Amino acid sequence: MNKIEHIGIAVHDLKSAGITYEKLLNMPVYKTEEVASEGVKTAFLQAGPNKIELLEALSDDSPVAKFLAKKGEGIHHIAFEVTDIKAEMQRLKNEGFILLNDEPKLGADNKLVCFVHPKSANGVLVELCQSIS
Ligand code: ZN
């Protein structure tokens, strides 16, 4: 894996969380985007080379809504950039990791994504993402 691409933070209210993080980082939200496949609305901020993705649930049955109900607001996932997501998924499968999807999905920010179950990564939801050129 190449680097941490972003850190995902689950929030109740994207708008107010966006304002808080704009103040915190002293940087504007540069993009908001709905990701239907994940049932979320996202907002992105950048601090130097590092990105923060704020996530608000679009419906009560979205995975982020379930996360918020169970754990409250906070760090939701860590995303790693990969060059070849299919190869990386196969490698992780061979290593015994549980993947949450069999095929890469279209994620936010023009990325192909796949999630690794927190059970197989010491309680952390891990996202793999590959930029679509
Ligand atoms: Zn993410």
GROMACS .gro file of C-alpha atoms in nm, residues 10 16-17 21 31 36 47 49-50 56 71 79 93 105 110 112 130:
model
   17
   10ALA     CA    1  -1.850   0.972   1.109
   16SER     CA    2  -2.177   2.178   1.135
   17ALA     CA    3  -1.892   1.924   1.137
   21TYR     CA    4  -1.310   2.112   1.079
   31LYS     CA    5  -1.572   1.916  -0.201
   36ALA     CA    6  -2.519   0.632  -0.299
   47ALA     CA    7  -0.423   1.969   0.549
   49PRO     CA    8  -0.087   1.615   0.189
   50ASN     CA    9  -0.348   1.469   0.424
   56GLU     CA   10  -2.300   1.176   0.730
   71LYS     CA   11  -2.029   0.414   1.878
   79ALA     CA   12  -0.813   0.460   0.383
   93LYS     CA   13  -0.782  -1.253   0.074
  105LYS     CA   14  -1.700  -0.035  -0.570
  110ASN     CA   15  -1.334   0.939  -0.801
  112LEU     CA   16  -1.249   0.250  -0.663
  130GLN     CA   17  -0.741   0.340  -0.614
   0.00000   0.00000   0.00000
